[in-house]
PDB file of C-alpha atoms in Angstrom:
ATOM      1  CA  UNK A  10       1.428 -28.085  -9.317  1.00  0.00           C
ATOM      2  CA  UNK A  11       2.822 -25.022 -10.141  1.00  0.00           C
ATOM      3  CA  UNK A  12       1.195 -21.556  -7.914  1.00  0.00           C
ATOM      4  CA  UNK A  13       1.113 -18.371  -9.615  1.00  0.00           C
ATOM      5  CA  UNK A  14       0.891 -15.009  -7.662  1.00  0.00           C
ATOM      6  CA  UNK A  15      -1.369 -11.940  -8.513  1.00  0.00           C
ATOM      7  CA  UNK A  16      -1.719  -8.344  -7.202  1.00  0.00           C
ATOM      8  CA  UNK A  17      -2.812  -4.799  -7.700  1.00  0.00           C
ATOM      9  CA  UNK A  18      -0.841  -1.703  -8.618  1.00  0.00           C
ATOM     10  CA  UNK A  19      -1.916  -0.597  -5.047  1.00  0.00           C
ATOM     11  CA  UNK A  20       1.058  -2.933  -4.125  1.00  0.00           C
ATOM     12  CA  UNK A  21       4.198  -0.516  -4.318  1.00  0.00           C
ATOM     13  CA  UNK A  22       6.810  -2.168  -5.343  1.00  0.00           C
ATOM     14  CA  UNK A  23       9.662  -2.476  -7.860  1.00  0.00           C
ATOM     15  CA  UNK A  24       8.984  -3.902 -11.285  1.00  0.00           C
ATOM     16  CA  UNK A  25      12.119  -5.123 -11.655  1.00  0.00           C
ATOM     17  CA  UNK A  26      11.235  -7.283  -8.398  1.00  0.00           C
ATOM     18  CA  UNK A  27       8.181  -8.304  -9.640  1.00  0.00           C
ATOM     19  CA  UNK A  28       9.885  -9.216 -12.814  1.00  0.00           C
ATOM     20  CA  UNK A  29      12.106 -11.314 -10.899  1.00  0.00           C
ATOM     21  CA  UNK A  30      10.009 -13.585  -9.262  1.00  0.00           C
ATOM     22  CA  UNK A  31       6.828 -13.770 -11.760  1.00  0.00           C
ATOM     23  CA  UNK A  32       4.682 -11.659  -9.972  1.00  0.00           C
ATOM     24  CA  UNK A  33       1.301 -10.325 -11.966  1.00  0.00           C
ATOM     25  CA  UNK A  34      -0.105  -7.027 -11.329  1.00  0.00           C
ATOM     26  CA  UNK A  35      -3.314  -5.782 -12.170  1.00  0.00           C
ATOM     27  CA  UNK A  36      -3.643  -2.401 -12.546  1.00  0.00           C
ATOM     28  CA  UNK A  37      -6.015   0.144 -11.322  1.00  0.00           C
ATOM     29  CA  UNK A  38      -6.629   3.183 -12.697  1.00  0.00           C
ATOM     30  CA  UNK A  39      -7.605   7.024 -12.121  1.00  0.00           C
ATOM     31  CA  UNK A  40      -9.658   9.156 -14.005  1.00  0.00           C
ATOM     32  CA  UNK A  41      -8.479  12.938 -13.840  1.00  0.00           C
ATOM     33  CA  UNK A  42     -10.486  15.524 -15.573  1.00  0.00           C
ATOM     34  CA  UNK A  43     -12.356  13.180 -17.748  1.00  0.00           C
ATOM     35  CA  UNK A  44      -8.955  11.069 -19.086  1.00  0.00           C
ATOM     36  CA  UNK A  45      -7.729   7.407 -17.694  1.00  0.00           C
ATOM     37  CA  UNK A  46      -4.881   6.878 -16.882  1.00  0.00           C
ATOM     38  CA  UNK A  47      -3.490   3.378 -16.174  1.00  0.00           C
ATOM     39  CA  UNK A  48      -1.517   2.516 -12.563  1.00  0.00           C
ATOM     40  CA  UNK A  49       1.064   0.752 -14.368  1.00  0.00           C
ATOM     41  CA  UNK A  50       1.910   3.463 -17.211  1.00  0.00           C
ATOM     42  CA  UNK A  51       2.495   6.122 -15.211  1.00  0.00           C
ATOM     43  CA  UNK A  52       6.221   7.980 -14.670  1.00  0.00           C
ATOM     44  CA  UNK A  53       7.517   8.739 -10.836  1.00  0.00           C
ATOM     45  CA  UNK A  54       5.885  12.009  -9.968  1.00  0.00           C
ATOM     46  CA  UNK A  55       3.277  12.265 -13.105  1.00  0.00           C
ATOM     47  CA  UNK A  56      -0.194  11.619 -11.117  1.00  0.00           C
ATOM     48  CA  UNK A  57       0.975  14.167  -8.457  1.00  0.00           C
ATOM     49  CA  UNK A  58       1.396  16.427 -11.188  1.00  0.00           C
ATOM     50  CA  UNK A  59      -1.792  15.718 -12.741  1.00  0.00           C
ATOM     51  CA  UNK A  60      -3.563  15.972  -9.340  1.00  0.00           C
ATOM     52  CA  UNK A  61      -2.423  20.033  -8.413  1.00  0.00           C
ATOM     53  CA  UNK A  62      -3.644  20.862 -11.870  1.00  0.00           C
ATOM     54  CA  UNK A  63      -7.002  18.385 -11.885  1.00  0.00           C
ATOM     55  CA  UNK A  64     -10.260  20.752 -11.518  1.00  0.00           C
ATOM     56  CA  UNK A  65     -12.097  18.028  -9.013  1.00  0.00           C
ATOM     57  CA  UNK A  66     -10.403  15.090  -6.750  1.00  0.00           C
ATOM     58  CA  UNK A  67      -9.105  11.916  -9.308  1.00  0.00           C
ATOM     59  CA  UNK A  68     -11.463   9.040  -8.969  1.00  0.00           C
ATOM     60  CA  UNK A  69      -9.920   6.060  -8.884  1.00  0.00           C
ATOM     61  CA  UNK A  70     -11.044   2.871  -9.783  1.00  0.00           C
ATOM     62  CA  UNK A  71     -10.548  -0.554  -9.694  1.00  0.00           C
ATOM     63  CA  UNK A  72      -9.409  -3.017 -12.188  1.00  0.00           C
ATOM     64  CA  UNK A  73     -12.746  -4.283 -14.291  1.00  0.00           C
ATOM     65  CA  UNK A  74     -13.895  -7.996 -13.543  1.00  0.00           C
ATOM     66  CA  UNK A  75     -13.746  -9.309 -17.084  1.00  0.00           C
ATOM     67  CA  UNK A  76      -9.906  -8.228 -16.538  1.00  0.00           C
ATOM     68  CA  UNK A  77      -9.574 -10.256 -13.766  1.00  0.00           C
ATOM     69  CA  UNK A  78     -11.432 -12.929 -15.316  1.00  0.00           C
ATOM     70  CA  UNK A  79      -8.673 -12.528 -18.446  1.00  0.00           C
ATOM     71  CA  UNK A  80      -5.952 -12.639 -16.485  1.00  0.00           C
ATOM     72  CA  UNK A  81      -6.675 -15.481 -14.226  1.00  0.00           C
ATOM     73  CA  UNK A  82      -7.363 -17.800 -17.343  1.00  0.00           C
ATOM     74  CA  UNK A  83      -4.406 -16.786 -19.176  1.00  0.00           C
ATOM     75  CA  UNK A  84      -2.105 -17.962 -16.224  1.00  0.00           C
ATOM     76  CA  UNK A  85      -4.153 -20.885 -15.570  1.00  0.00           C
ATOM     77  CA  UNK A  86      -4.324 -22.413 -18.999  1.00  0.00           C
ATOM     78  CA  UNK A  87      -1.576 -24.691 -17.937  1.00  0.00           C
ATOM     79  CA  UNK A  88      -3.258 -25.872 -14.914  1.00  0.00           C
ATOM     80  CA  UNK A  89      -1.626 -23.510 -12.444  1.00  0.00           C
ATOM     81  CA  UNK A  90      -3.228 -22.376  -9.244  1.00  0.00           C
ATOM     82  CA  UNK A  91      -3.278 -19.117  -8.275  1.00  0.00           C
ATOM     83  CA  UNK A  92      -3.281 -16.722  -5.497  1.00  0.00           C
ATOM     84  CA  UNK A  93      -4.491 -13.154  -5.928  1.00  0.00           C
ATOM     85  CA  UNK A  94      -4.020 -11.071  -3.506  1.00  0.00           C
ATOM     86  CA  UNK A  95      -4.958  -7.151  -3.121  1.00  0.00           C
ATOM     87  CA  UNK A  96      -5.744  -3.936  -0.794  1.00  0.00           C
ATOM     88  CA  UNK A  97      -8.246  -4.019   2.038  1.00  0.00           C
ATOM     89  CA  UNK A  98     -11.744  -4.151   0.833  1.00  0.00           C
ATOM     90  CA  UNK A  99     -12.080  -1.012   3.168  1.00  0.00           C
ATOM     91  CA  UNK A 100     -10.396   1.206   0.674  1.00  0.00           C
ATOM     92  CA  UNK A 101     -11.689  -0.513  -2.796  1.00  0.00           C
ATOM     93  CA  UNK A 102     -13.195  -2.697  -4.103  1.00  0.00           C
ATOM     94  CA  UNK A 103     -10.883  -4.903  -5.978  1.00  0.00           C
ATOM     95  CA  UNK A 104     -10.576  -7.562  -3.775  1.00  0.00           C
ATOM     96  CA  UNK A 105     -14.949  -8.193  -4.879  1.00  0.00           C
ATOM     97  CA  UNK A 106     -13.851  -7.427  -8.348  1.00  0.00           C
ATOM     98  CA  UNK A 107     -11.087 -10.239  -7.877  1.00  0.00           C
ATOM     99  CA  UNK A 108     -13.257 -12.764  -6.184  1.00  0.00           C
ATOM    100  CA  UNK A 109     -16.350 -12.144  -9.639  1.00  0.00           C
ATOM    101  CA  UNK A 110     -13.292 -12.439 -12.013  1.00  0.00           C
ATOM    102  CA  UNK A 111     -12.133 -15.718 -10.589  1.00  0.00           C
ATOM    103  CA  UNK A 112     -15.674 -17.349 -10.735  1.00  0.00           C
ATOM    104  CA  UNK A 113     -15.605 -16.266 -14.070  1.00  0.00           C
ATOM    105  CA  UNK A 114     -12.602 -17.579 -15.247  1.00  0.00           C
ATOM    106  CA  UNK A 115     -13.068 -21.096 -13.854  1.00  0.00           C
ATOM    107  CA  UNK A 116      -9.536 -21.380 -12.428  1.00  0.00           C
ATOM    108  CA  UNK A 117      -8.416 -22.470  -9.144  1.00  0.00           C
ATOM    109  CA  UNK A 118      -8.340 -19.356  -7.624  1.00  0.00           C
ATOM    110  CA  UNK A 119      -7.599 -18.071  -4.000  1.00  0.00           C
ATOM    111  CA  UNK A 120      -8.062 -14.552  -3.763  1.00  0.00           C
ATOM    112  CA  UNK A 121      -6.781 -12.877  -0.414  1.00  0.00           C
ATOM    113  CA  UNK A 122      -7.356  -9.422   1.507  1.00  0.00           C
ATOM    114  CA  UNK A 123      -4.263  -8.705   2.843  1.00  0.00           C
ATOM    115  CA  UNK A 124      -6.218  -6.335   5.204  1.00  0.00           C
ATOM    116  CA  UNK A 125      -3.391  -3.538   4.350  1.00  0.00           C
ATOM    117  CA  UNK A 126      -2.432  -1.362   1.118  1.00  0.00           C
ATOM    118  CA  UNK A 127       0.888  -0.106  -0.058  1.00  0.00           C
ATOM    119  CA  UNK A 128       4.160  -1.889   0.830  1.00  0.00           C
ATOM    120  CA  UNK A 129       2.308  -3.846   3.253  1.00  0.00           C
ATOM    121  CA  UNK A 130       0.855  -5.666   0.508  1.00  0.00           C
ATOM    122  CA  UNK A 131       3.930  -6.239  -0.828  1.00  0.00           C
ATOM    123  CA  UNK A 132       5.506  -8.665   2.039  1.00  0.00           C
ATOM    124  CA  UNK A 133       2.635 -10.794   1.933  1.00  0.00           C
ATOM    125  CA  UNK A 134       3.299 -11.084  -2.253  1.00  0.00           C
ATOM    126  CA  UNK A 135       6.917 -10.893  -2.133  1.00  0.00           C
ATOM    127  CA  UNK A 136       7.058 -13.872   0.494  1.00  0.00           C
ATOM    128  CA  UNK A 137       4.168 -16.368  -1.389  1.00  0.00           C
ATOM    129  CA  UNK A 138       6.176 -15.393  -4.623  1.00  0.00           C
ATOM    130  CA  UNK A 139       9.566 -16.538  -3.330  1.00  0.00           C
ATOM    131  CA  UNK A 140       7.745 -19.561  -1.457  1.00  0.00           C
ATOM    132  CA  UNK A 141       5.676 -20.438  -5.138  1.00  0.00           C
ATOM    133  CA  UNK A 142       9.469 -20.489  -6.846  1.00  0.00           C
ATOM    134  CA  UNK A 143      10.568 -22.998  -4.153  1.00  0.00           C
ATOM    135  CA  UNK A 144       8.004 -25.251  -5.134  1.00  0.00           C
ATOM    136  CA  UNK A 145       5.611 -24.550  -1.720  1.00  0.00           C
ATOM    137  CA  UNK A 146       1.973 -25.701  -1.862  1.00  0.00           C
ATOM    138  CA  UNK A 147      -0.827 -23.518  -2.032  1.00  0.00           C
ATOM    139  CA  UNK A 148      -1.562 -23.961   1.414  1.00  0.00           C
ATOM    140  CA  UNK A 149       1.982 -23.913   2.418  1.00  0.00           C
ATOM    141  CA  UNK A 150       1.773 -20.364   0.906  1.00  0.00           C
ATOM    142  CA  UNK A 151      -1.314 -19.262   2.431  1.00  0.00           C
ATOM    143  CA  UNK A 152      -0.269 -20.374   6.093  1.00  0.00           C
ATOM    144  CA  UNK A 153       2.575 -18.119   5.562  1.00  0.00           C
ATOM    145  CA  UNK A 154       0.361 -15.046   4.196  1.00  0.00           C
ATOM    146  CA  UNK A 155      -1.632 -15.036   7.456  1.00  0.00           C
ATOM    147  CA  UNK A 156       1.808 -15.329   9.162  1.00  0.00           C
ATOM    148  CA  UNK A 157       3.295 -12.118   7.624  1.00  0.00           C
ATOM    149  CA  UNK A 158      -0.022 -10.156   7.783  1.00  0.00           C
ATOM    150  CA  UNK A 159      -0.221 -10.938  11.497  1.00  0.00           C
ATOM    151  CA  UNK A 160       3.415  -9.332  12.111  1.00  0.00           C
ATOM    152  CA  UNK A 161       2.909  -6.504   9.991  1.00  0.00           C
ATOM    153  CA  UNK A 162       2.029  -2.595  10.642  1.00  0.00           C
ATOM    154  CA  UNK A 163       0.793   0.033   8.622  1.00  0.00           C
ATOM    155  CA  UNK A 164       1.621   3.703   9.419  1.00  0.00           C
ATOM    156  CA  UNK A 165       0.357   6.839   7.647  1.00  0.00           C
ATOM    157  CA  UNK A 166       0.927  10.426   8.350  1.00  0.00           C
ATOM    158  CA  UNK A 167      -0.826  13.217   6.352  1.00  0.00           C
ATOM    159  CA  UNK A 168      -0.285  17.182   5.942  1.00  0.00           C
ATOM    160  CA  UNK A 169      -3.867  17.841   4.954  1.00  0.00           C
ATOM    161  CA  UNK A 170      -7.272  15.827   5.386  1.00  0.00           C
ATOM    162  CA  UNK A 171      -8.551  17.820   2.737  1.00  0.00           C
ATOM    163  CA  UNK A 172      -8.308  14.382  -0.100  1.00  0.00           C
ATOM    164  CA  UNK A 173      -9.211  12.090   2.666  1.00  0.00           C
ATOM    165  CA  UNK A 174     -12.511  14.096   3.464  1.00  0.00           C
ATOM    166  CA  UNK A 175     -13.578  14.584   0.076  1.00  0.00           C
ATOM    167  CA  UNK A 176     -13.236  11.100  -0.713  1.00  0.00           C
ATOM    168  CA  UNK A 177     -15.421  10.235   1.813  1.00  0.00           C
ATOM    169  CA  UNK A 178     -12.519   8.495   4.044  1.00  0.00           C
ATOM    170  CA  UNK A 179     -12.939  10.702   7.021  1.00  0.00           C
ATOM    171  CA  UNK A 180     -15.370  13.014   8.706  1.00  0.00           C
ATOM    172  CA  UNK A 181     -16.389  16.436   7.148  1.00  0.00           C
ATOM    173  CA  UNK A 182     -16.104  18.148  10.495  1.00  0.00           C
ATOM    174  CA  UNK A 183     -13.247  16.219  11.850  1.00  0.00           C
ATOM    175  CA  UNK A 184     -11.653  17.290   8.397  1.00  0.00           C
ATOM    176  CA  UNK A 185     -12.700  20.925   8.756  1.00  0.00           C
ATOM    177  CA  UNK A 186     -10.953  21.357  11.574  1.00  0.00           C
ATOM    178  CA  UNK A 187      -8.275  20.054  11.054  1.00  0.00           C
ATOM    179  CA  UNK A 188      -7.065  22.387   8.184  1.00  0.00           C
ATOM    180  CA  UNK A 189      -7.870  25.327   9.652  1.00  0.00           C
ATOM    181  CA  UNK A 190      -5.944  24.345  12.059  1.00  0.00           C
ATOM    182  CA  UNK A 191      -2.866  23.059  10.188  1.00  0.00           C
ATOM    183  CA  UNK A 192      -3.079  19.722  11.870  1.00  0.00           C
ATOM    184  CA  UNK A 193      -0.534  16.699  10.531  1.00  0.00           C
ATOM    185  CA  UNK A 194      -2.252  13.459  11.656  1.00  0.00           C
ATOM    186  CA  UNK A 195      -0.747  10.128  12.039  1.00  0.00           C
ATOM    187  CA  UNK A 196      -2.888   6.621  11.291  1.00  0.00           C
ATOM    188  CA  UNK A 197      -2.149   3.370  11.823  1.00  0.00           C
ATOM    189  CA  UNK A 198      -4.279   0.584  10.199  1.00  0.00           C
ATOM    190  CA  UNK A 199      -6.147  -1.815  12.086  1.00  0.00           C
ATOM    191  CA  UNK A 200      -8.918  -4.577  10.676  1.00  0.00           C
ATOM    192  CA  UNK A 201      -9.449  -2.532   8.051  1.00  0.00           C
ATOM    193  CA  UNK A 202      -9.586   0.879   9.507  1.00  0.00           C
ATOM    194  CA  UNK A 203      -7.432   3.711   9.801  1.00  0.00           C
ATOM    195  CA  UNK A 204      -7.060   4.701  13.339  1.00  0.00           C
ATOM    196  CA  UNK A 205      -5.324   8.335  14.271  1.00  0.00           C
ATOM    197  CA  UNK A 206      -2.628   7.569  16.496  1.00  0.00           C
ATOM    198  CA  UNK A 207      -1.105  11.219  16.913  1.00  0.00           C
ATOM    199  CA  UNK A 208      -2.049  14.638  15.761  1.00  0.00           C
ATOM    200  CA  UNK A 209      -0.444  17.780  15.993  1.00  0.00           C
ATOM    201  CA  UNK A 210       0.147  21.557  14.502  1.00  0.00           C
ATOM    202  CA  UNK A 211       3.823  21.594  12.018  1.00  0.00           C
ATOM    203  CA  UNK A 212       5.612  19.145  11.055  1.00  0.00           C
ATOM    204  CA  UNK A 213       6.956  18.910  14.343  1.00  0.00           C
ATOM    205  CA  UNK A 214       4.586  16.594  14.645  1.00  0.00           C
ATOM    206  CA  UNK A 215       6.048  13.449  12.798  1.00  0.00           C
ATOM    207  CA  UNK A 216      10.150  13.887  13.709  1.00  0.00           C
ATOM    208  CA  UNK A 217       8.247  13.737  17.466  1.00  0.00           C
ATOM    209  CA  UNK A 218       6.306  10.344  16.656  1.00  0.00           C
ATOM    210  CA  UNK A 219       9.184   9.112  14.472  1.00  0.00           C
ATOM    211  CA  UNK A 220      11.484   9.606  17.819  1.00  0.00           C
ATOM    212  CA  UNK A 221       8.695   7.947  19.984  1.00  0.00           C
ATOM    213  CA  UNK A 222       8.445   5.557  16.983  1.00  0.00           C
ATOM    214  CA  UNK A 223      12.509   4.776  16.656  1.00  0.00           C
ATOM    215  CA  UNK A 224      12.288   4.525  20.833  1.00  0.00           C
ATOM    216  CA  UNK A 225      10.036   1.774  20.370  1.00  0.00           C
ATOM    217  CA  UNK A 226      11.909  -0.431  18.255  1.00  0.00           C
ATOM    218  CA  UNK A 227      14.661  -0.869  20.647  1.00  0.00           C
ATOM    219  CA  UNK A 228      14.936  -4.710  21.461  1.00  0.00           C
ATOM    220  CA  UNK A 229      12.612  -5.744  18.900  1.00  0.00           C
ATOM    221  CA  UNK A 230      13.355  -7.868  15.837  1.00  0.00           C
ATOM    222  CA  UNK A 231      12.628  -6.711  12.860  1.00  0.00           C
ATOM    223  CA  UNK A 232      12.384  -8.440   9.664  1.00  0.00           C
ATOM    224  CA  UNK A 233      12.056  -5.747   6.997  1.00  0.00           C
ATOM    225  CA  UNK A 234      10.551  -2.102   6.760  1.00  0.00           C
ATOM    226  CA  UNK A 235       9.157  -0.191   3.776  1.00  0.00           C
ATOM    227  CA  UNK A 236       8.787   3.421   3.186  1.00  0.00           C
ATOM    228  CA  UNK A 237       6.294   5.268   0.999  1.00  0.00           C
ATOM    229  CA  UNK A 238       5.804   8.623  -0.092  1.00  0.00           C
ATOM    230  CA  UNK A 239       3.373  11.292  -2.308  1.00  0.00           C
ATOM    231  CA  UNK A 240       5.137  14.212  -3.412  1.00  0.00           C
ATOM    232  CA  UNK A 241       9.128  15.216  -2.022  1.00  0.00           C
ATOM    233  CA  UNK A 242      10.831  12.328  -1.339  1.00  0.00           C
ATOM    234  CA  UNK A 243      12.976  14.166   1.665  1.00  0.00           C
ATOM    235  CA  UNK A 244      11.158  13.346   4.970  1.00  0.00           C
ATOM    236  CA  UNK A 245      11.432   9.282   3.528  1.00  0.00           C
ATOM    237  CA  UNK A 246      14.881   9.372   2.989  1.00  0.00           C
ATOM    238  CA  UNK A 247      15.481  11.002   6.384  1.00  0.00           C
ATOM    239  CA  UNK A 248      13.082   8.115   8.379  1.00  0.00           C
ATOM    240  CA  UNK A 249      15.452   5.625   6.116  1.00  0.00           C
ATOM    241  CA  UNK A 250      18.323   7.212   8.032  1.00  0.00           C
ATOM    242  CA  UNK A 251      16.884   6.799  11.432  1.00  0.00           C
ATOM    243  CA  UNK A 252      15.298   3.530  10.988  1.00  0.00           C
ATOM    244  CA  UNK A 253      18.004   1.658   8.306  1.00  0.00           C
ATOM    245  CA  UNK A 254      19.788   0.056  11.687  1.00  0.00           C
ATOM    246  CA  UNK A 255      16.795  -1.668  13.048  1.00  0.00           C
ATOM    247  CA  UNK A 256      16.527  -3.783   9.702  1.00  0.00           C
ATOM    248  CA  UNK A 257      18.562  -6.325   8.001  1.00  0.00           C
ATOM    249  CA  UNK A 258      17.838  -5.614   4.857  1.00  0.00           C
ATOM    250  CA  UNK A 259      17.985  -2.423   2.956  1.00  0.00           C
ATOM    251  CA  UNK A 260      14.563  -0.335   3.147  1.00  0.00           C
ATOM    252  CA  UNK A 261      12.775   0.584  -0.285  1.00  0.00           C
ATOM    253  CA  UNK A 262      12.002   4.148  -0.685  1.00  0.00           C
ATOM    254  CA  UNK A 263       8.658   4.523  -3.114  1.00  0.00           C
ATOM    255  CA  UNK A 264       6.534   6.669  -4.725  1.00  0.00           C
ATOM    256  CA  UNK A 265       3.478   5.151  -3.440  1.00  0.00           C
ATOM    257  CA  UNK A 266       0.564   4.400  -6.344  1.00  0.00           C
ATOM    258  CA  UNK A 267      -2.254   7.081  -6.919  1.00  0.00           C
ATOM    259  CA  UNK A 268      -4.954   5.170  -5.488  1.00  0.00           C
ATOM    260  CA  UNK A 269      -2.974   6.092  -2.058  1.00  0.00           C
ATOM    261  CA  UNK A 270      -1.977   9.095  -3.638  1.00  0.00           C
ATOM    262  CA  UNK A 271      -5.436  10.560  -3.906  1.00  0.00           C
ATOM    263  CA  UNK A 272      -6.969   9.913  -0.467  1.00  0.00           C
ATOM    264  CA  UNK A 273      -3.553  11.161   1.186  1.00  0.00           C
ATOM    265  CA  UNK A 274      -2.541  14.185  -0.521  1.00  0.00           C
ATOM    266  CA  UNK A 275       0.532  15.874  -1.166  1.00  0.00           C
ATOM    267  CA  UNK A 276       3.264  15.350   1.599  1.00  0.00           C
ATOM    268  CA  UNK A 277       2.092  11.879   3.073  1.00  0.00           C
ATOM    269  CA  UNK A 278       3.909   9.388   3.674  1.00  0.00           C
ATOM    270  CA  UNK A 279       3.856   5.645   5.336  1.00  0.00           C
ATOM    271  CA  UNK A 280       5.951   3.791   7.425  1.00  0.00           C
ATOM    272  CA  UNK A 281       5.580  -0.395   6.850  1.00  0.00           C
ATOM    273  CA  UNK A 282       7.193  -2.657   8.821  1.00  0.00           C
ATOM    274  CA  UNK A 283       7.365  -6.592   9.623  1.00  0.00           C
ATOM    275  CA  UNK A 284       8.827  -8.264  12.489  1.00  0.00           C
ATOM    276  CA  UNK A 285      10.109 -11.423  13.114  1.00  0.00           C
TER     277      UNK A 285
END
């Protein structure tokens, strides 16, 4: 029996991969001063755009149920399975959305919280993709899911907490303070929640965790990395530089989706990676 694979444009990743190996995404979308815009339709740099000029913070939101329900009995109406699986149901609520449209639809359904966002999404798709093309079982590809989600981490460093404490994501006062006082924070995510791991004035602040970060990758094996980014793509190529000869593989620079995009700001980016 054939297994079909389903995200969310939270997922950054290139179409032309997704293409490749029959990947669906679902998009979400944004709303910015009363107009919709789709995840999926989009140009490099647009929503950024959009968002210096927008009156109030974009809201985001995340693809309807009777979408999901669509979707799911489109690719099922040849008696595929399918695995959906989307960003932590700490940051939206998709995955819920996923799990109504699947009930709906009637189709053999597993719908998975990948516990992450962002490129960290993506190695748990890319690898039950490449496994569903093989000819793997469903729960051949799910065993392998919890496998990469186990070995990955998520790392996010922001120039202001202004988005994130608007959107509710952080505290007002913690957020207060920090932009009066210029602060770049690092996060990491952990079951769910993102976790400051370093904070600091300048942007001093991430070339000294990236060198702490780089430090700690000596003698480790890893298995791919992923780089994200909202706004100048500069500081991402320059981690690429520094962290290209830990990996076997080349590391994807992206724009990372406005979803991310709106609770980080301008000038964030994240650091994924996935070891052996």
């Amino acid at each position: 029996m054939t297994v079909k694979i389903v995200t969310d444009s939270s997922n950054t990743m290139e179409q032309d991969l997704a293409q490749e190996l029959g990947i669906t995404i679902v998009p979400l979308t944004s709303m910015v001063d009363g107009v919709v815009y789709s995840d999926l339709d989009l140009k490099e740099g647009q929503f950024l755009e959009l968002m210096r000029t927008s009156k109030t913070l974009p809201k985001t939101s995340q693809p309807p149920v009777g979408l999901f329900a669509e979707v799911f009995s489109d690719l099922a109406s040849d008696g595929s399975q399918i695995i959906a699986i989307h960003l932590s149901h700490a940051l939206s609520g998709t995955v819920e959305a996923a799990r109504q449209g699947a009930t709906l639809s009637g189709a053999d359904v597993t719908v998975v919280d990948s516990g992450y966002t962002d490129q960290a999404i993506k190695f748990q798709v890319v690898e039950a993709a490449r496994l569903a093309k093989a000819g793997a079982s469903k729960e051949e590809i799910l065993v392998a899911i919890e496998k990469v989600k186990e070995k990955t981490e998520l790392y996010i460093g922001v120039s202001t907490l202004e988005n994130l404490v608007k959107g509710g994501r952080i505290g007002r006062v913690t957020g207060l303070l920090s932009s009066l006082l210029n602060i770049r924070v690092i996060m990491t995510m952990k079951d769910h929640q993102l976790e400051p791991v370093a904070k600091g004035r300048g942007n001093k602040t991430f070339k000294k965790w990236l060198d702490e970060f780089v430090a700690g990758l000596q003698g480790k094996q890893v298995a791919e990395i992923g780089i994200s980014y909202a706004g100048s793509s500069a500081y991402a190529h320059e981690m690429k530089e520094r962290l290209q000869p830990f990996v076997p593989t080349p590391i994807s620079v992206l724009e990372t989706s406005s979803i991310i995009q709106t609770h980080t700001g301008e000038d964030a980016w994240a650091i994924l990676v996935r070891y052996e």
